[in-house]
XYZ file of C-alpha atoms in Angstrom:
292
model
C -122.767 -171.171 123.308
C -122.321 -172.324 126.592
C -125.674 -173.130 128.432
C -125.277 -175.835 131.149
C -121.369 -175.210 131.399
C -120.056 -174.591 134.811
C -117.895 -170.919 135.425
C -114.924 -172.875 135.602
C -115.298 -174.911 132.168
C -116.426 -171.712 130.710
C -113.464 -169.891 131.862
C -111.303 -172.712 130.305
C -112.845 -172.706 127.005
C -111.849 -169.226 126.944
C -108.335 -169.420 127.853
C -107.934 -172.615 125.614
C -109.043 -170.352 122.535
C -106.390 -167.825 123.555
C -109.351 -165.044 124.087
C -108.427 -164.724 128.742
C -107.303 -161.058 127.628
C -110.691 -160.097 126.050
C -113.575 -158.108 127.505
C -116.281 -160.096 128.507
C -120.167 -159.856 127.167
C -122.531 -162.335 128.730
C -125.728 -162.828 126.076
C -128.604 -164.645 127.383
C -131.575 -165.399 125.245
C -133.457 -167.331 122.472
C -132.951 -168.208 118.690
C -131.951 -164.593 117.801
C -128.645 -164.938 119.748
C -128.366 -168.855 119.251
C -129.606 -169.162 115.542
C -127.163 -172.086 114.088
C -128.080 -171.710 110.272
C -126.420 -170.910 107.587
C -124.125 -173.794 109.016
C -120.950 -171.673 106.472
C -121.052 -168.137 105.504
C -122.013 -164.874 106.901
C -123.087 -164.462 111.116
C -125.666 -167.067 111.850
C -127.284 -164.726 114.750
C -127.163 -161.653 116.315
C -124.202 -162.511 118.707
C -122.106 -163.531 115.926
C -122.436 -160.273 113.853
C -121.516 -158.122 116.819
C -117.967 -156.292 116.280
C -116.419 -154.131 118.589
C -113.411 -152.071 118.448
C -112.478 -153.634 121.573
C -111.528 -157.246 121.747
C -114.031 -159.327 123.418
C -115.344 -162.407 123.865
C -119.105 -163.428 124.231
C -120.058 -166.219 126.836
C -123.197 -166.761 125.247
C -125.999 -168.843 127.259
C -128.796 -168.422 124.306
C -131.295 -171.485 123.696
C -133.153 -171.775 120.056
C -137.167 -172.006 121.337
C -136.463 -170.092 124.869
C -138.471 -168.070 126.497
C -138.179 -165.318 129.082
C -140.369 -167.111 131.522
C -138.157 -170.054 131.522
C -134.343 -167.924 131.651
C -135.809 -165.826 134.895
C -136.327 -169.344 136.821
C -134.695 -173.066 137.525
C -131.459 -174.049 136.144
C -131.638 -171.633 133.393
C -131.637 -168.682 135.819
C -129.341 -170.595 138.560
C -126.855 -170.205 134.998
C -126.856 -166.586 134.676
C -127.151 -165.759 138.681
C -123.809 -168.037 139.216
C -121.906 -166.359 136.686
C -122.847 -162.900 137.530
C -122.628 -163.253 141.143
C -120.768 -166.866 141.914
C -122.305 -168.983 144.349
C -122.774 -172.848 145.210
C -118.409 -173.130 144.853
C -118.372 -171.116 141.813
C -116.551 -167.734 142.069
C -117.732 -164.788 139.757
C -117.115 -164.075 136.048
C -117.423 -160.169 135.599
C -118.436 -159.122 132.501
C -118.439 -155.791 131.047
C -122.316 -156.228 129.674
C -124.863 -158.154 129.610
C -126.950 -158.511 126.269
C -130.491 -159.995 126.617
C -133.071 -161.214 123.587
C -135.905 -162.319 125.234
C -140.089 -162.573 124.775
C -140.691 -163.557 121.509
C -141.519 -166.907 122.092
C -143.719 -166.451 124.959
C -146.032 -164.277 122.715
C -146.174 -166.431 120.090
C -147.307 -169.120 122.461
C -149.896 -167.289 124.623
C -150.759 -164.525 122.257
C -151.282 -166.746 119.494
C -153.611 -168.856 122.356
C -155.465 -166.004 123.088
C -156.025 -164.988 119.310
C -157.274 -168.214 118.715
C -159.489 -167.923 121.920
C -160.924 -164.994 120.877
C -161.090 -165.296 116.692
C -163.547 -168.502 117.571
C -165.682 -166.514 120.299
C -165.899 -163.596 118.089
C -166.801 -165.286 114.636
C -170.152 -166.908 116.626
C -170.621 -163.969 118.197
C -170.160 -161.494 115.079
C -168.765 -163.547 112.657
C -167.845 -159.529 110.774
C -166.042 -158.694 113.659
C -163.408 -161.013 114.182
C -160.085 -159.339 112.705
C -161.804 -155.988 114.738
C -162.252 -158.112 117.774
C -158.721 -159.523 117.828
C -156.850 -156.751 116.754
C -158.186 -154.208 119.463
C -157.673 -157.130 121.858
C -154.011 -158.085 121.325
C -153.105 -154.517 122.446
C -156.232 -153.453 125.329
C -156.235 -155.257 128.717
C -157.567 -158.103 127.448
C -153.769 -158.927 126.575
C -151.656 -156.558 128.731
C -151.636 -159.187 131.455
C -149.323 -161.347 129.060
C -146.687 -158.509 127.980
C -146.435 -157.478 131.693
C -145.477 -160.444 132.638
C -143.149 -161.211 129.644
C -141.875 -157.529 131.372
C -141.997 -159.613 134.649
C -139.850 -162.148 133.659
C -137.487 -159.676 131.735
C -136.658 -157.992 134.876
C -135.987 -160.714 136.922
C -133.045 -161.972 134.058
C -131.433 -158.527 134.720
C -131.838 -157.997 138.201
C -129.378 -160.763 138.452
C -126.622 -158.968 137.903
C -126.902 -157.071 141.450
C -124.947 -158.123 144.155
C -122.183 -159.182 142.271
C -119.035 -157.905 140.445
C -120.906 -156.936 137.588
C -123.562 -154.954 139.205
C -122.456 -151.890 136.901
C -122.676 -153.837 133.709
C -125.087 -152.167 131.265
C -127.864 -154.193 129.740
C -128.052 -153.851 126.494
C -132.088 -155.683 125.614
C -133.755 -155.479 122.134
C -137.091 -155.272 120.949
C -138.336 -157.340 117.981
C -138.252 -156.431 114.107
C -141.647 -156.349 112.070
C -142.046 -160.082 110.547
C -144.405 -161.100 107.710
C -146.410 -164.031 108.253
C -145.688 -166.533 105.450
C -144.825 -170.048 104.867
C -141.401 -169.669 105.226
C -139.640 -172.184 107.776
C -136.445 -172.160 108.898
C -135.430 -175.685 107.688
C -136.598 -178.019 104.745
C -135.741 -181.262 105.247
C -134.324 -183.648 106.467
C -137.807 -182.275 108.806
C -139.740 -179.163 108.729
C -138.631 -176.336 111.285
C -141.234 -173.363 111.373
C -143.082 -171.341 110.231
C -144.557 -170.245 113.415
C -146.237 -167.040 113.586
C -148.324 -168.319 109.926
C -148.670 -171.603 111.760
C -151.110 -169.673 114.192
C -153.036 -167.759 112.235
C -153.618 -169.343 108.498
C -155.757 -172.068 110.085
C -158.160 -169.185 111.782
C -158.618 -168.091 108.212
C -157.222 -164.820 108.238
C -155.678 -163.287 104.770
C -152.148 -162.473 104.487
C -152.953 -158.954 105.366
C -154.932 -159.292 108.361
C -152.083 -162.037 109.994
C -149.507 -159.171 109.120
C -151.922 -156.281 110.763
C -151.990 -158.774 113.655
C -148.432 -159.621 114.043
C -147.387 -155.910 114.108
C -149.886 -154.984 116.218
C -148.231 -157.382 118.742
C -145.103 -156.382 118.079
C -145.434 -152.538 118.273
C -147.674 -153.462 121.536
C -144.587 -155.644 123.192
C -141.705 -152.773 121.797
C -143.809 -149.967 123.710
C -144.171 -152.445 127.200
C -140.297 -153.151 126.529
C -139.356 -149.363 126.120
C -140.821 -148.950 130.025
C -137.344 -151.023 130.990
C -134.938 -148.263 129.633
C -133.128 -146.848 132.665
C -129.977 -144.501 131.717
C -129.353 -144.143 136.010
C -129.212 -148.221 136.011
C -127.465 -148.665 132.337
C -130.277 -150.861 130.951
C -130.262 -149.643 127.263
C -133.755 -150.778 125.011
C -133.067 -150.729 121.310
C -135.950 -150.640 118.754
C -135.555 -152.378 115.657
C -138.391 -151.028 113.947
C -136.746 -147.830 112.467
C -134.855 -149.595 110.843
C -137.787 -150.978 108.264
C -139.045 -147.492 107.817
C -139.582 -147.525 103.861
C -135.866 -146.785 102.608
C -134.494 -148.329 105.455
C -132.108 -150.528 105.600
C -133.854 -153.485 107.105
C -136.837 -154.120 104.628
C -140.055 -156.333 106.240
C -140.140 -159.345 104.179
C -142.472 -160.174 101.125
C -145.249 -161.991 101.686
C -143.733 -163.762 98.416
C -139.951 -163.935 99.124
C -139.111 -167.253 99.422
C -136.482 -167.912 101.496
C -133.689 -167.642 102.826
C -133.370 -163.927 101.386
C -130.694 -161.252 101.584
C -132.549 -159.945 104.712
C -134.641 -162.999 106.086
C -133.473 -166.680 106.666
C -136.921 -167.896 107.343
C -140.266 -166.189 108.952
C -138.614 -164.918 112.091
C -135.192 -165.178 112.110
C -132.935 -162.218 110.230
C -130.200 -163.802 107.732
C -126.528 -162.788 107.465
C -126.902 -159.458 105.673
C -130.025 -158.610 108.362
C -127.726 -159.661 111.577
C -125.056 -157.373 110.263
C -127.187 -154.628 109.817
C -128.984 -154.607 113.060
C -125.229 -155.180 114.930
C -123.798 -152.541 112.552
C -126.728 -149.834 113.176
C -127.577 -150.631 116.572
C -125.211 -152.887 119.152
C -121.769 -151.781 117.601
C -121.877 -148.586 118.455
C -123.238 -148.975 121.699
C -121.098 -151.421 122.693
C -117.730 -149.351 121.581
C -119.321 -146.375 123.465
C -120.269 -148.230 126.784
C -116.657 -150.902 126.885
């Protein structure tokens, strides 16, 4: 993970590790590609379970906590722009793709605002009507403002790859898995990390079914705004996660009960070893052998 590096320290790291002959993949995004736990043992994050056919070599910028809003501006975006298309003294890197994981955290922050807006106007208007009132709301125009802008920001992180040497590169962006809500966080001790999504909604009150109804009804909401980005004349490729936790599949939604980590789940939101390698197994490897 290099975030903050310049191209040219980048480009060193690489050639120090023996890996200048590889194909290059540029990731950009939040916890899912930048995950750092287990610390030993299986892929920590989606980046890491990736294999290819092809040798390559991932120049991953990924922050744990980032949001879309903040990688399409500032320093963050100044990053990506500067390796994609040089700049400011800095020459190029082309890459053969660019992989992007991107929005979660900006719904969690402003949906889970505007649930808790609306779950304490509704309960004194019709205190019956609350899980109603919230659940039609997190996916009617009352909320669409948010995902388009999450959108928004999306597009901005992958319309910087124009005007450079890696104008071509296909963009490879995924959608997000169903989670459970639970009181599962991603670290212990020696402080607590997470949960985040439970965090927001057990102190409204709701019961573990009505936070799960809510949390996929953002998610399947966000996935179908996302899906409007697929472009097969541009090479910006959209995968959705959600088939596979159809039942039988291979990805199963957590347990309200599991306690974690699990074989699937390291914590709330966050996939563990076995669930990285699925979705990179399913989903990204054979993309990414088909489009390098």
């Amino acid at each position: 993970m290099v975030s903050g590096y310049s191209n040219g320290r980048i480009l060193e790291a690489i050639r120090g590790r023996g890996y200048e002959d590889r194909v290059k993949v540029l990731a950009q995004g939040d916890s899912w590609f930048a995950f750092p736990l287990p610390v030993v043992g299986g892929a920590r994050n989606l980046v890491e379970a990736i294999s290819t056919r092809e040798p390559t070599v991932a120049i991953d910028l990924a922050i744990v906590g980032d949001t879309a809003e903040n990688m399409a501006q500032g320093e963050r975006h100044a990053q990506l722009r500067s390796i994609l298309a040089g700049g400011a003294g800095e020459e190029a890197i082309p890459v053969a793709a660019i992989l992007l994981s991107a929005g979660g955290n900006d719904l969690i922050d402003r949906i889970g605002d505007l649930v808790g807006t609306l779950t304490r106007s509704a309960r004194r208007a019709a205190p019956g009507r609350a899980v109603a009132r919230v659940l039609e709301a997190v996916s009617s125009a009352e909320a669409l403002a948010i995902y388009d802008d999450v959108i928004d920001h999306v597009r901005t992180i992958i319309a910087a790859r124009d005007g450079g040497p890696s104008a071509g590169a296909p963009v490879i962006v995924h959608g997000y898995a169903h989670v459970t809500p639970r009181d599962a966080p991603a670290l212990r001790f020696p402080f607590k990390v997470g949960p985040w999504i439970w965090k927001r909604l057990a102190p409204l009150g709701y019961t573990q079914a009505e936070q799960q109804e809510i949390a996929r009804r953002v998610i399947d909401t966000f996935n179908a705004r996302l899906s409007g980005l697929r472009d097969d004349g541009h090479a910006i490729h959209v995968l959705d996660l959600r088939p596979l936790q159809e039942p039988g599949g291979p990805l199963p939604v957590a347990d309200p009960s599991w306690l974690e980590p699990t074989r699937y789940w390291h914590d709330e939101i966050h996939l563990d070893s076995a669930g990285w390698d699925c979705v990179a197994s399913r989903l990204y490897d054979p993309l990414l052998d088909a489009l390098l």
